Amino acid sequence: MTATLIWILAGLVAIGLYLSWTAGRLDRLHARIDAARAALDAQLLRRASVAQELATSGVLDPAASIVLYEAAHAARQAEEDQREVAESELSQALRAVFGETQQVEAVREVPGGEAAAGELAQAVRRVPMARRFHNDAVRAARALRRHRKVRWFRLAGHAPFPMAFEMDDEPPTALADRPVS
């Protein structure tokens, strides 16, 4: 009788340890999502800031400046539920303005243009990477949260279900092909 109780108790302790480990893993995934989202927000803000700065510098023609400034301003001011759309529109504006190499070369020729073009090229390259890291963390957390043991024992607590950040982040070809300096 005591041997049976000891085995039952050992089994319950093992199950408790496993559930505790799983809850800790889920917590680490949620922390990873938070960190990746902060990095993504920083990269999106950097891209919009550089685009806005370039639009107001007087380097671009007036029509391109207006298109780029309005898209960058909208991306910076967008509410959370409209952020993906606004960032996609900024990507489209960047492709429209810097779709051809001549525009990038015109920016590079003015004083300070080389640095501005390089900063914008870096910003448009980092956004897809940051978004990929964020969405990978979301995918991992979602996969773990779908397990029965997580749902039955409510191991996620009151944490909201993680959402991926879906946007058009295709960089302009003239900037994507530019070597990083």
PDB file of C-alpha atoms in Angstrom:
ATOM      1  CA  MET A   1       0.000   0.000   0.000  1.00  0.00           C
ATOM      2  CA  THR A   2       2.755   2.522   0.901  1.00  0.00           C
ATOM      3  CA  ALA A   3       4.737   1.543  -2.203  1.00  0.00           C
ATOM      4  CA  THR A   4       1.688   2.287  -4.343  1.00  0.00           C
ATOM      5  CA  LEU A   5       1.222   5.682  -2.696  1.00  0.00           C
ATOM      6  CA  ILE A   6       4.881   6.482  -3.194  1.00  0.00           C
ATOM      7  CA  TRP A   7       4.634   5.601  -6.910  1.00  0.00           C
ATOM      8  CA  ILE A   8       1.465   7.688  -7.293  1.00  0.00           C
ATOM      9  CA  LEU A   9       3.107  10.602  -5.499  1.00  0.00           C
ATOM     10  CA  ALA A  10       6.251  10.259  -7.638  1.00  0.00           C
ATOM     11  CA  GLY A  11       4.074  10.227 -10.770  1.00  0.00           C
ATOM     12  CA  LEU A  12       2.206  13.338  -9.668  1.00  0.00           C
ATOM     13  CA  VAL A  13       5.475  15.119  -8.902  1.00  0.00           C
ATOM     14  CA  ALA A  14       6.839  14.157 -12.345  1.00  0.00           C
ATOM     15  CA  ILE A  15       3.666  15.419 -14.052  1.00  0.00           C
ATOM     16  CA  GLY A  16       3.846  18.636 -12.006  1.00  0.00           C
ATOM     17  CA  LEU A  17       7.481  19.181 -12.966  1.00  0.00           C
ATOM     18  CA  TYR A  18       6.675  18.571 -16.643  1.00  0.00           C
ATOM     19  CA  LEU A  19       3.757  21.015 -16.560  1.00  0.00           C
ATOM     20  CA  SER A  20       5.907  23.584 -14.749  1.00  0.00           C
ATOM     21  CA  TRP A  21       8.650  23.196 -17.364  1.00  0.00           C
ATOM     22  CA  THR A  22       6.087  23.625 -20.159  1.00  0.00           C
ATOM     23  CA  ALA A  23       4.641  26.747 -18.524  1.00  0.00           C
ATOM     24  CA  GLY A  24       8.159  28.166 -18.187  1.00  0.00           C
ATOM     25  CA  ARG A  25       8.858  27.412 -21.830  1.00  0.00           C
ATOM     26  CA  LEU A  26       5.649  29.179 -22.831  1.00  0.00           C
ATOM     27  CA  ASP A  27       6.574  32.151 -20.669  1.00  0.00           C
ATOM     28  CA  ARG A  28      10.006  32.351 -22.335  1.00  0.00           C
ATOM     29  CA  LEU A  29       8.331  32.249 -25.756  1.00  0.00           C
ATOM     30  CA  HIS A  30       6.031  35.117 -24.774  1.00  0.00           C
ATOM     31  CA  ALA A  31       9.048  37.102 -23.562  1.00  0.00           C
ATOM     32  CA  ARG A  32      10.776  36.348 -26.867  1.00  0.00           C
ATOM     33  CA  ILE A  33       7.705  37.628 -28.741  1.00  0.00           C
ATOM     34  CA  ASP A  34       7.744  40.841 -26.692  1.00  0.00           C
ATOM     35  CA  ALA A  35      11.440  41.398 -27.412  1.00  0.00           C
ATOM     36  CA  ALA A  36      11.007  40.630 -31.106  1.00  0.00           C
ATOM     37  CA  ARG A  37       8.027  42.984 -31.316  1.00  0.00           C
ATOM     38  CA  ALA A  38      10.028  45.766 -29.681  1.00  0.00           C
ATOM     39  CA  ALA A  39      12.843  45.203 -32.200  1.00  0.00           C
ATOM     40  CA  LEU A  40      10.339  45.197 -35.070  1.00  0.00           C
ATOM     41  CA  ASP A  41       8.754  48.425 -33.818  1.00  0.00           C
ATOM     42  CA  ALA A  42      12.194  50.027 -33.586  1.00  0.00           C
ATOM     43  CA  GLN A  43      13.080  48.998 -37.141  1.00  0.00           C
ATOM     44  CA  LEU A  44       9.737  50.200 -38.501  1.00  0.00           C
ATOM     45  CA  LEU A  45      10.154  53.528 -36.713  1.00  0.00           C
ATOM     46  CA  ARG A  46      13.701  53.863 -38.018  1.00  0.00           C
ATOM     47  CA  ARG A  47      12.573  53.166 -41.585  1.00  0.00           C
ATOM     48  CA  ALA A  48       9.738  55.706 -41.355  1.00  0.00           C
ATOM     49  CA  SER A  49      12.012  58.314 -39.763  1.00  0.00           C
ATOM     50  CA  VAL A  50      14.695  57.948 -42.415  1.00  0.00           C
ATOM     51  CA  ALA A  51      12.074  58.092 -45.170  1.00  0.00           C
ATOM     52  CA  GLN A  52      10.510  61.197 -43.637  1.00  0.00           C
ATOM     53  CA  GLU A  53      13.900  62.845 -43.241  1.00  0.00           C
ATOM     54  CA  LEU A  54      14.774  62.085 -46.846  1.00  0.00           C
ATOM     55  CA  ALA A  55      11.404  63.375 -48.055  1.00  0.00           C
ATOM     56  CA  THR A  56      11.901  66.716 -46.312  1.00  0.00           C
ATOM     57  CA  SER A  57      15.548  67.147 -47.325  1.00  0.00           C
ATOM     58  CA  GLY A  58      14.751  68.652 -50.731  1.00  0.00           C
ATOM     59  CA  VAL A  59      16.762  65.981 -52.535  1.00  0.00           C
ATOM     60  CA  LEU A  60      13.761  64.314 -54.164  1.00  0.00           C
ATOM     61  CA  ASP A  61      11.413  65.872 -56.663  1.00  0.00           C
ATOM     62  CA  PRO A  62       8.301  67.454 -55.077  1.00  0.00           C
ATOM     63  CA  ALA A  63       5.860  64.698 -56.080  1.00  0.00           C
ATOM     64  CA  ALA A  64       8.098  61.937 -54.730  1.00  0.00           C
ATOM     65  CA  SER A  65       8.710  63.940 -51.552  1.00  0.00           C
ATOM     66  CA  ILE A  66       4.983  64.330 -50.912  1.00  0.00           C
ATOM     67  CA  VAL A  67       4.231  60.645 -51.546  1.00  0.00           C
ATOM     68  CA  LEU A  68       7.083  59.487 -49.342  1.00  0.00           C
ATOM     69  CA  TYR A  69       6.409  61.995 -46.552  1.00  0.00           C
ATOM     70  CA  GLU A  70       2.688  61.213 -46.341  1.00  0.00           C
ATOM     71  CA  ALA A  71       3.292  57.445 -46.280  1.00  0.00           C
ATOM     72  CA  ALA A  72       6.026  57.761 -43.638  1.00  0.00           C
ATOM     73  CA  HIS A  73       3.931  60.118 -41.523  1.00  0.00           C
ATOM     74  CA  ALA A  74       0.927  57.779 -41.744  1.00  0.00           C
ATOM     75  CA  ALA A  75       3.114  54.825 -40.710  1.00  0.00           C
ATOM     76  CA  ARG A  76       4.457  56.708 -37.684  1.00  0.00           C
ATOM     77  CA  GLN A  77       1.010  57.915 -36.566  1.00  0.00           C
ATOM     78  CA  ALA A  78      -0.976  54.731 -37.267  1.00  0.00           C
ATOM     79  CA  GLU A  79      -3.001  53.132 -34.496  1.00  0.00           C
ATOM     80  CA  GLU A  80      -2.098  49.546 -33.640  1.00  0.00           C
ATOM     81  CA  ASP A  81      -5.013  48.035 -35.578  1.00  0.00           C
ATOM     82  CA  GLN A  82      -4.049  49.995 -38.738  1.00  0.00           C
ATOM     83  CA  ARG A  83      -0.282  49.654 -38.411  1.00  0.00           C
ATOM     84  CA  GLU A  84       0.176  46.743 -40.823  1.00  0.00           C
ATOM     85  CA  VAL A  85      -1.692  48.579 -43.587  1.00  0.00           C
ATOM     86  CA  ALA A  86       0.186  51.842 -43.015  1.00  0.00           C
ATOM     87  CA  GLU A  87       3.572  50.082 -43.026  1.00  0.00           C
ATOM     88  CA  SER A  88       2.625  48.232 -46.225  1.00  0.00           C
ATOM     89  CA  GLU A  89       1.720  51.548 -47.824  1.00  0.00           C
ATOM     90  CA  LEU A  90       5.117  52.951 -46.816  1.00  0.00           C
ATOM     91  CA  SER A  91       6.784  49.946 -48.473  1.00  0.00           C
ATOM     92  CA  GLN A  92       4.797  50.621 -51.637  1.00  0.00           C
ATOM     93  CA  ALA A  93       5.733  54.318 -51.542  1.00  0.00           C
ATOM     94  CA  LEU A  94       9.414  53.435 -51.113  1.00  0.00           C
ATOM     95  CA  ARG A  95       9.208  51.090 -54.104  1.00  0.00           C
ATOM     96  CA  ALA A  96       7.457  53.782 -56.158  1.00  0.00           C
ATOM     97  CA  VAL A  97      10.028  56.463 -55.298  1.00  0.00           C
ATOM     98  CA  PHE A  98      13.166  54.294 -55.347  1.00  0.00           C
ATOM     99  CA  GLY A  99      12.081  51.759 -57.949  1.00  0.00           C
ATOM    100  CA  GLU A 100      14.778  52.894 -60.349  1.00  0.00           C
ATOM    101  CA  THR A 101      18.497  53.211 -59.776  1.00  0.00           C
ATOM    102  CA  GLN A 102      18.546  56.770 -61.181  1.00  0.00           C
ATOM    103  CA  GLN A 103      16.602  58.105 -58.200  1.00  0.00           C
ATOM    104  CA  VAL A 104      19.004  56.484 -55.727  1.00  0.00           C
ATOM    105  CA  GLU A 105      21.981  57.832 -57.684  1.00  0.00           C
ATOM    106  CA  ALA A 106      20.457  61.327 -57.623  1.00  0.00           C
ATOM    107  CA  VAL A 107      20.172  61.106 -53.834  1.00  0.00           C
ATOM    108  CA  ARG A 108      23.762  59.845 -53.507  1.00  0.00           C
ATOM    109  CA  GLU A 109      25.162  62.751 -55.555  1.00  0.00           C
ATOM    110  CA  VAL A 110      23.983  65.528 -53.232  1.00  0.00           C
ATOM    111  CA  PRO A 111      26.009  66.422 -50.121  1.00  0.00           C
ATOM    112  CA  GLY A 112      25.050  63.996 -47.346  1.00  0.00           C
ATOM    113  CA  GLY A 113      23.100  61.882 -49.806  1.00  0.00           C
ATOM    114  CA  GLU A 114      25.455  58.929 -49.620  1.00  0.00           C
ATOM    115  CA  ALA A 115      24.858  58.586 -45.886  1.00  0.00           C
ATOM    116  CA  ALA A 116      21.095  59.053 -46.276  1.00  0.00           C
ATOM    117  CA  ALA A 117      20.871  56.438 -49.034  1.00  0.00           C
ATOM    118  CA  GLY A 118      22.962  54.028 -46.972  1.00  0.00           C
ATOM    119  CA  GLU A 119      20.823  54.509 -43.884  1.00  0.00           C
ATOM    120  CA  LEU A 120      17.628  53.990 -45.866  1.00  0.00           C
ATOM    121  CA  ALA A 121      19.069  50.873 -47.526  1.00  0.00           C
ATOM    122  CA  GLN A 122      19.941  49.427 -44.110  1.00  0.00           C
ATOM    123  CA  ALA A 123      16.508  50.285 -42.734  1.00  0.00           C
ATOM    124  CA  VAL A 124      14.602  48.624 -45.567  1.00  0.00           C
ATOM    125  CA  ARG A 125      16.762  45.486 -45.242  1.00  0.00           C
ATOM    126  CA  ARG A 126      16.320  45.176 -41.476  1.00  0.00           C
ATOM    127  CA  VAL A 127      12.516  45.405 -41.437  1.00  0.00           C
ATOM    128  CA  PRO A 128      11.948  42.017 -43.163  1.00  0.00           C
ATOM    129  CA  MET A 129      14.458  40.333 -40.838  1.00  0.00           C
ATOM    130  CA  ALA A 130      12.856  41.801 -37.710  1.00  0.00           C
ATOM    131  CA  ARG A 131       9.403  40.811 -38.957  1.00  0.00           C
ATOM    132  CA  ARG A 132      10.603  37.278 -39.686  1.00  0.00           C
ATOM    133  CA  PHE A 133      12.074  36.915 -36.168  1.00  0.00           C
ATOM    134  CA  HIS A 134       8.827  38.172 -34.640  1.00  0.00           C
ATOM    135  CA  ASN A 135       6.630  35.890 -36.734  1.00  0.00           C
ATOM    136  CA  ASP A 136       8.867  32.873 -36.007  1.00  0.00           C
ATOM    137  CA  ALA A 137       8.467  33.478 -32.271  1.00  0.00           C
ATOM    138  CA  VAL A 138       4.699  33.850 -32.720  1.00  0.00           C
ATOM    139  CA  ARG A 139       4.557  30.610 -34.711  1.00  0.00           C
ATOM    140  CA  ALA A 140       6.450  28.708 -31.991  1.00  0.00           C
ATOM    141  CA  ALA A 141       4.214  30.060 -29.213  1.00  0.00           C
ATOM    142  CA  ARG A 142       1.064  29.286 -31.179  1.00  0.00           C
ATOM    143  CA  ALA A 143       2.219  25.724 -31.800  1.00  0.00           C
ATOM    144  CA  LEU A 144       2.840  25.191 -28.080  1.00  0.00           C
ATOM    145  CA  ARG A 145      -0.435  26.834 -27.075  1.00  0.00           C
ATOM    146  CA  ARG A 146      -2.370  24.469 -29.346  1.00  0.00           C
ATOM    147  CA  HIS A 147      -1.285  21.424 -27.310  1.00  0.00           C
ATOM    148  CA  ARG A 148      -4.028  19.901 -25.197  1.00  0.00           C
ATOM    149  CA  LYS A 149      -1.981  19.961 -22.006  1.00  0.00           C
ATOM    150  CA  VAL A 150      -1.517  23.738 -22.335  1.00  0.00           C
ATOM    151  CA  ARG A 151      -5.240  24.312 -22.897  1.00  0.00           C
ATOM    152  CA  TRP A 152      -6.472  21.846 -20.263  1.00  0.00           C
ATOM    153  CA  PHE A 153      -4.197  23.109 -17.515  1.00  0.00           C
ATOM    154  CA  ARG A 154      -4.403  26.744 -18.701  1.00  0.00           C
ATOM    155  CA  LEU A 155      -0.634  27.061 -18.738  1.00  0.00           C
ATOM    156  CA  ALA A 156      -0.769  30.255 -20.830  1.00  0.00           C
ATOM    157  CA  GLY A 157      -2.568  32.054 -18.018  1.00  0.00           C
ATOM    158  CA  HIS A 158      -4.215  35.254 -19.201  1.00  0.00           C
ATOM    159  CA  ALA A 159      -1.651  36.051 -21.893  1.00  0.00           C
ATOM    160  CA  PRO A 160      -3.303  37.101 -25.156  1.00  0.00           C
ATOM    161  CA  PHE A 161      -3.007  34.760 -28.119  1.00  0.00           C
ATOM    162  CA  PRO A 162       0.047  35.935 -30.084  1.00  0.00           C
ATOM    163  CA  MET A 163      -0.618  37.543 -33.453  1.00  0.00           C
ATOM    164  CA  ALA A 164       1.772  37.663 -36.377  1.00  0.00           C
ATOM    165  CA  PHE A 165       2.645  40.981 -38.027  1.00  0.00           C
ATOM    166  CA  GLU A 166       1.699  40.689 -41.681  1.00  0.00           C
ATOM    167  CA  MET A 167       2.760  43.440 -44.036  1.00  0.00           C
ATOM    168  CA  ASP A 168       4.293  44.090 -47.423  1.00  0.00           C
ATOM    169  CA  ASP A 169       7.985  44.515 -46.621  1.00  0.00           C
ATOM    170  CA  GLU A 170       9.476  44.028 -50.067  1.00  0.00           C
ATOM    171  CA  PRO A 171      12.366  46.534 -50.364  1.00  0.00           C
ATOM    172  CA  PRO A 172      12.863  48.664 -53.471  1.00  0.00           C
ATOM    173  CA  THR A 173      15.177  46.835 -55.860  1.00  0.00           C
ATOM    174  CA  ALA A 174      17.461  49.860 -56.251  1.00  0.00           C
ATOM    175  CA  LEU A 175      18.029  49.964 -52.478  1.00  0.00           C
ATOM    176  CA  ALA A 176      18.116  46.199 -51.928  1.00  0.00           C
ATOM    177  CA  ASP A 177      20.882  45.762 -54.503  1.00  0.00           C
ATOM    178  CA  ARG A 178      22.950  48.590 -53.025  1.00  0.00           C
ATOM    179  CA  PRO A 179      26.033  47.399 -51.107  1.00  0.00           C
ATOM    180  CA  VAL A 180      26.075  48.247 -47.416  1.00  0.00           C
ATOM    181  CA  SER A 181      28.762  50.777 -46.522  1.00  0.00           C
TER     182      SER A 181
END
